[in-house]
Coordinates of C-alpha atoms in Angstrom, one line a residue:
X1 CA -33.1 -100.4 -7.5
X2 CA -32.3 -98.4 -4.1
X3 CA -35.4 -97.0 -2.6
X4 CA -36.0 -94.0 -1.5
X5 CA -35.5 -94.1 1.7
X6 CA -32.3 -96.4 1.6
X7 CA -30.9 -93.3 -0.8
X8 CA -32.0 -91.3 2.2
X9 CA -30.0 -93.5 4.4
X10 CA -26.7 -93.7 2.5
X11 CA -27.3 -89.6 1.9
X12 CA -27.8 -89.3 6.1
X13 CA -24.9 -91.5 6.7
X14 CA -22.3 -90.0 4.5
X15 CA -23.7 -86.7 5.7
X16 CA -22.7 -88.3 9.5
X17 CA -19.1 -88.9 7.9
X18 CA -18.7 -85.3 6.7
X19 CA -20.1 -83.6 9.8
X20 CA -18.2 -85.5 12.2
X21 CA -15.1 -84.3 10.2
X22 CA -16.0 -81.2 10.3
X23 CA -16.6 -80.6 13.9
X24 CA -13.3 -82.3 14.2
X25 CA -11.5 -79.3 11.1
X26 CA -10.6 -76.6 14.0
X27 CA -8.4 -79.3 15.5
X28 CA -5.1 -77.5 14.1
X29 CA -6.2 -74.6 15.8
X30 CA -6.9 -75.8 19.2
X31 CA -3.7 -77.1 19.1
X32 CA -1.9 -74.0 18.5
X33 CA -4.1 -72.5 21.0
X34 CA -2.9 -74.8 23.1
X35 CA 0.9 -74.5 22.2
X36 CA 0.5 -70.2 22.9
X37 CA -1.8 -70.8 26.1
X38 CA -3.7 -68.1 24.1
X39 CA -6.9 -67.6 22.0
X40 CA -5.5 -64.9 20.2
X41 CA -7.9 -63.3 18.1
X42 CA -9.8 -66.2 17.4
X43 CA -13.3 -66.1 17.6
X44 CA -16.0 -68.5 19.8
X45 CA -18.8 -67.3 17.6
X46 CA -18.8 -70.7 15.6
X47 CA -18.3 -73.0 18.1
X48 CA -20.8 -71.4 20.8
X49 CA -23.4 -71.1 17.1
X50 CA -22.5 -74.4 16.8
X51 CA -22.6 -75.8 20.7
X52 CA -26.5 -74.3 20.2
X53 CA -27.1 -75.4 16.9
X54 CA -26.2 -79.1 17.8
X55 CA -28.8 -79.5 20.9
X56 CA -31.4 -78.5 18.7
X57 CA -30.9 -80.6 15.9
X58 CA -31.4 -83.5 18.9
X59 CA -34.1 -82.1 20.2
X60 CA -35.8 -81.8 17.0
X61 CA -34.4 -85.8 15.8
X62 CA -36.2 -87.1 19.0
X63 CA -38.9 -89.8 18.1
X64 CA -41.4 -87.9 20.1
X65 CA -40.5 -84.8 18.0
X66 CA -39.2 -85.8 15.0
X67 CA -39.8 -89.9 14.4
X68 CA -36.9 -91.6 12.1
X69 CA -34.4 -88.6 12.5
X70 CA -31.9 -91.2 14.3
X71 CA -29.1 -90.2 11.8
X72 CA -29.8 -86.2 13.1
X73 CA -29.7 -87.4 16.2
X74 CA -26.0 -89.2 16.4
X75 CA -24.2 -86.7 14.7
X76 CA -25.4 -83.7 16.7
X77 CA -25.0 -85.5 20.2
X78 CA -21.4 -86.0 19.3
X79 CA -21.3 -82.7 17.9
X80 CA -22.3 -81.2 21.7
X81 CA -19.1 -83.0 23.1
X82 CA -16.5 -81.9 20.8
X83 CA -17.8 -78.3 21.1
X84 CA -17.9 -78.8 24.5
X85 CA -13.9 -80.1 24.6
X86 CA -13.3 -76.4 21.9
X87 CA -15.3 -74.1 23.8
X88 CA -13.3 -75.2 27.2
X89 CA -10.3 -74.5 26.0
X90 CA -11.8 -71.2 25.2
X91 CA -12.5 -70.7 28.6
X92 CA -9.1 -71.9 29.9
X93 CA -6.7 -69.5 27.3
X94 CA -9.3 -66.6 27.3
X95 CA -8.7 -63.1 29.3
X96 CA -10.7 -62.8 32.6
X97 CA -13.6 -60.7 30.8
X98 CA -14.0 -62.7 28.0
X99 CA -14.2 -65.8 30.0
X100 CA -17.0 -64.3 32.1
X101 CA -18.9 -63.5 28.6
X102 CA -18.4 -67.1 27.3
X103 CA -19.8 -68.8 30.6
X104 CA -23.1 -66.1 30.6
X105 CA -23.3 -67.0 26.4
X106 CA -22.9 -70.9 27.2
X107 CA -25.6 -70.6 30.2
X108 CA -28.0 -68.5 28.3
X109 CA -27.8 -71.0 25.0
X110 CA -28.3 -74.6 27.8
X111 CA -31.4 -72.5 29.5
X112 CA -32.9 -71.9 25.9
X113 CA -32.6 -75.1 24.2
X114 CA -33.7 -76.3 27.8
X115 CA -36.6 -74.4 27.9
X116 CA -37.7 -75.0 24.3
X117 CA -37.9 -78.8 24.9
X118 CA -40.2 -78.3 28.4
X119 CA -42.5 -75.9 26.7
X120 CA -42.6 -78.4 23.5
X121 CA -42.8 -81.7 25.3
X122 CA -45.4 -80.5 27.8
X123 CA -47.7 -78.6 25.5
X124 CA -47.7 -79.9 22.3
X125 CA -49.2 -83.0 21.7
X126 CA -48.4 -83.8 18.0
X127 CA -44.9 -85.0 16.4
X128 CA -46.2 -82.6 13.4
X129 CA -47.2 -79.7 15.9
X130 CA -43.7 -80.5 17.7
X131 CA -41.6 -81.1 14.2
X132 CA -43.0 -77.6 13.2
X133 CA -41.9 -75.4 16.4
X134 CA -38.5 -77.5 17.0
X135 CA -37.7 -77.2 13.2
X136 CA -38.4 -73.6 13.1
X137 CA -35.9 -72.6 15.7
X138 CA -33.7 -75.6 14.1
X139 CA -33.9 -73.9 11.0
X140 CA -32.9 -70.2 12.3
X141 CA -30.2 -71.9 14.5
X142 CA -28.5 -73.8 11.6
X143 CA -28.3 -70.3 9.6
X144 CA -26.8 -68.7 12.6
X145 CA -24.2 -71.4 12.7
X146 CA -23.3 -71.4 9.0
X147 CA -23.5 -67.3 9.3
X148 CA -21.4 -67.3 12.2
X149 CA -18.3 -66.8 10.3
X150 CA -19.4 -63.8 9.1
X151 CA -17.2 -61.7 11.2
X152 CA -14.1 -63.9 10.7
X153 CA -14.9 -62.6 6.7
X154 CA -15.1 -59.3 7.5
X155 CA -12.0 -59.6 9.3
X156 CA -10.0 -61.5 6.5
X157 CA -11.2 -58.5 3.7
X158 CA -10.1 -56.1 6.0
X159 CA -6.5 -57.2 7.0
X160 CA -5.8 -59.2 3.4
X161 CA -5.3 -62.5 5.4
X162 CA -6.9 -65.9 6.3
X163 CA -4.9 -66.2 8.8
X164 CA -7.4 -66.4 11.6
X165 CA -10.2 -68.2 9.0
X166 CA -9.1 -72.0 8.7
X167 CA -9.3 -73.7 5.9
X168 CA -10.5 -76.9 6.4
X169 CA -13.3 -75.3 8.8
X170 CA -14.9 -73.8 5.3
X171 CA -14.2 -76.8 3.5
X172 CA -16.1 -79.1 5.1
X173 CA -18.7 -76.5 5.9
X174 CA -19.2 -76.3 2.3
X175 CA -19.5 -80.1 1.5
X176 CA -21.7 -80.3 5.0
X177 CA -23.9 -78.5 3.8
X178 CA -24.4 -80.1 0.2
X179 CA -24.5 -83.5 1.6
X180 CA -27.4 -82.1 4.1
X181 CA -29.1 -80.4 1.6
X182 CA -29.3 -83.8 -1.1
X183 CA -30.5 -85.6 2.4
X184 CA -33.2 -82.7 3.3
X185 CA -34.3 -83.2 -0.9
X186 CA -34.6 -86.8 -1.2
X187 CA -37.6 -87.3 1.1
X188 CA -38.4 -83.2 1.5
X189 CA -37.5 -81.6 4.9
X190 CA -37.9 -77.8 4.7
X191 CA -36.2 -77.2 8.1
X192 CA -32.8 -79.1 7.2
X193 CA -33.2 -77.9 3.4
X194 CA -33.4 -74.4 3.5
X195 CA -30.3 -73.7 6.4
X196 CA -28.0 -76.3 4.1
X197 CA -28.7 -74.4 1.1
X198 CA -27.5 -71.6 2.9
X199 CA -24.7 -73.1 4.7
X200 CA -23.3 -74.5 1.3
X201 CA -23.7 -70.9 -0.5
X202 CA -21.8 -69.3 2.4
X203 CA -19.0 -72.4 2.7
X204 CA -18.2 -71.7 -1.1
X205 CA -17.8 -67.9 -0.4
X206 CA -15.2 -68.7 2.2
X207 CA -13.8 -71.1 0.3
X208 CA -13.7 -68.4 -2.8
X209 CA -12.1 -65.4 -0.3
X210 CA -9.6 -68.1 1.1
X211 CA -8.4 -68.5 -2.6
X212 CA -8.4 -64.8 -3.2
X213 CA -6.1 -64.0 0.2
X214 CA -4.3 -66.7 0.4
X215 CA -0.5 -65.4 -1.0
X216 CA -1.4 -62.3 1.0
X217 CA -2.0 -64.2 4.0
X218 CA 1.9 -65.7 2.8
X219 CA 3.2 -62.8 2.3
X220 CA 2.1 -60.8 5.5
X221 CA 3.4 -63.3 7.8
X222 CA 6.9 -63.7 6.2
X223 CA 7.3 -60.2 6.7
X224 CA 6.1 -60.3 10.3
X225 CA 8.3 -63.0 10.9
X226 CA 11.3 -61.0 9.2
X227 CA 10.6 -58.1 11.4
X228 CA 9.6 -60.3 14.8
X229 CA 13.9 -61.3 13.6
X230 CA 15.0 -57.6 13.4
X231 CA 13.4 -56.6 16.3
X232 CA 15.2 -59.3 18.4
X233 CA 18.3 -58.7 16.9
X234 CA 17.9 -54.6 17.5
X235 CA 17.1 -55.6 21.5
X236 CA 20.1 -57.3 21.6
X237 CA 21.9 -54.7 19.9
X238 CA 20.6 -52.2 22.6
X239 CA 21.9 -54.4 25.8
X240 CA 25.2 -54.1 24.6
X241 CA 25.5 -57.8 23.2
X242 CA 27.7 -58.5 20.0
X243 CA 27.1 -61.5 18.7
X244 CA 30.4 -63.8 17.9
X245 CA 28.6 -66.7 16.0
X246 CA 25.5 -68.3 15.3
X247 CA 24.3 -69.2 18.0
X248 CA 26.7 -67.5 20.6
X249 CA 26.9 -63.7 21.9
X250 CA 29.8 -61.9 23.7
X251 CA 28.5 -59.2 27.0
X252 CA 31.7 -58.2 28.4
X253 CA 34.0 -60.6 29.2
X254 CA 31.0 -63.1 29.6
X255 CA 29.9 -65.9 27.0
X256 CA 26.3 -66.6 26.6
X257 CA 25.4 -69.8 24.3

């Protein structure tokens, strides 16, 4: 029979698995942030939540914090370099004044977490004293993360799309924070319960507006994509271009292909 703290084990690592895919969800839209050379009107909210969120889940799975967290440890110390790879392509495609507010966000979240583990390390001298203060902050930090998608909600009601919400984001949100939760239950961790519980609740509710707007979100963009077609067609119109073939348009007594 598996004890309770290999269940715990097998729990943390599968948790590992499913975190580590979803840091790595936004990928597709990096890469079409990368492709435009544009942010668009995506948001940094979750990836600067979760660029915070992962430095204190280390802080709090240090042994002198937090003993035989080493499982919390791994997966949020790769979860600070991927964020740090998303939010720099933030910086790079962003306008001048957003970039400025990204680099003042970014510096205000490495002096806080900073600052936390000084004040922690210095003047507590308990792992129960410390598990209590980091786990606290942990525990508000992990809501803010899972709640971070918030506005992206608000925005998909409001247009009818989920364009700008992806997909696989919420999905692994969801299942992150069920596996998390079962791992926080098995041997009882308030701090990692209560924010998964949350984090699941909310993951399902994108999951449920995703389903709701998605032939909207279908719809909407074929028609802007058949109107992005007229207009180009009405500009050419305008210069005084008739178009001979396919691909080829007659100015004059000049042939452009």
């Amino acid at each position: 029979m598996i004890s309770t703290e290999d269940a715990r084990t097998i729990v943390g690592i599968i948790g590992n698995i499913i975190a580590f895919i979803l840091f790595l969800s936004p990928m597709p839209t990096f890469i079409k942030i990368l492709k435009k050379r544009s942010v668009e009107q995506y948001s940094a909210v979750p990836y600067l939540a979760t660029f915070i969120n992962c430095g204190l889940w280390v802080l709090y799975g240090l042994p002198m914090v937090h003993p035989h967290s080493t499982l919390v440890v791994t997966i949020n110390g790769i979860g600070i370099i991927i964020e740090i790879v998303y939010l720099s392509i933030f910086v790079v495609f962003s306008k001048p004044e957003k970039r400025t507010r990204l680099f003042g966000i970014i510096g205000a979240e490495l002096v806080f977490v900073g600052a936390l583990a000084l004040l922690v390390l210095t003047l507590s001298h308990s792992t129960t004293i410390r598990s209590e203060i980091v786990g606290s902050v942990c525990m508000i930090g992990n809501i803010i993360m899972y709640a971070s998608p918030l506005s992206v909600m608000k925005l998909v009601v409001t247009t009818k799309s989920v364009e700008y919400m992806p997909f696989f984001l919420s999905l692994f949100s969801f299942l992150n924070g069920i596996s998390w939760t079962a791992y926080a239950l098995i041997r009882f961790d308030l701090f990692i319960a209560i924010p998964n519980g949350m984090g699941a609740l909310l993951g399902l509710a994108q999951l449920v507006l995703y389903a709701t707007f998605y032939r909207s979100t279908k719809r909407i963009m074929a028609e802007r994509m058949k109107n992005e077609g007229e207009l180009g067609l009405a500009q050419i119109k305008a210069q005084g271009i008739e178009k001979v073939g396919p691909d080829t348009y007659k100015n004059g007594h000049v042939d452009a292909v």
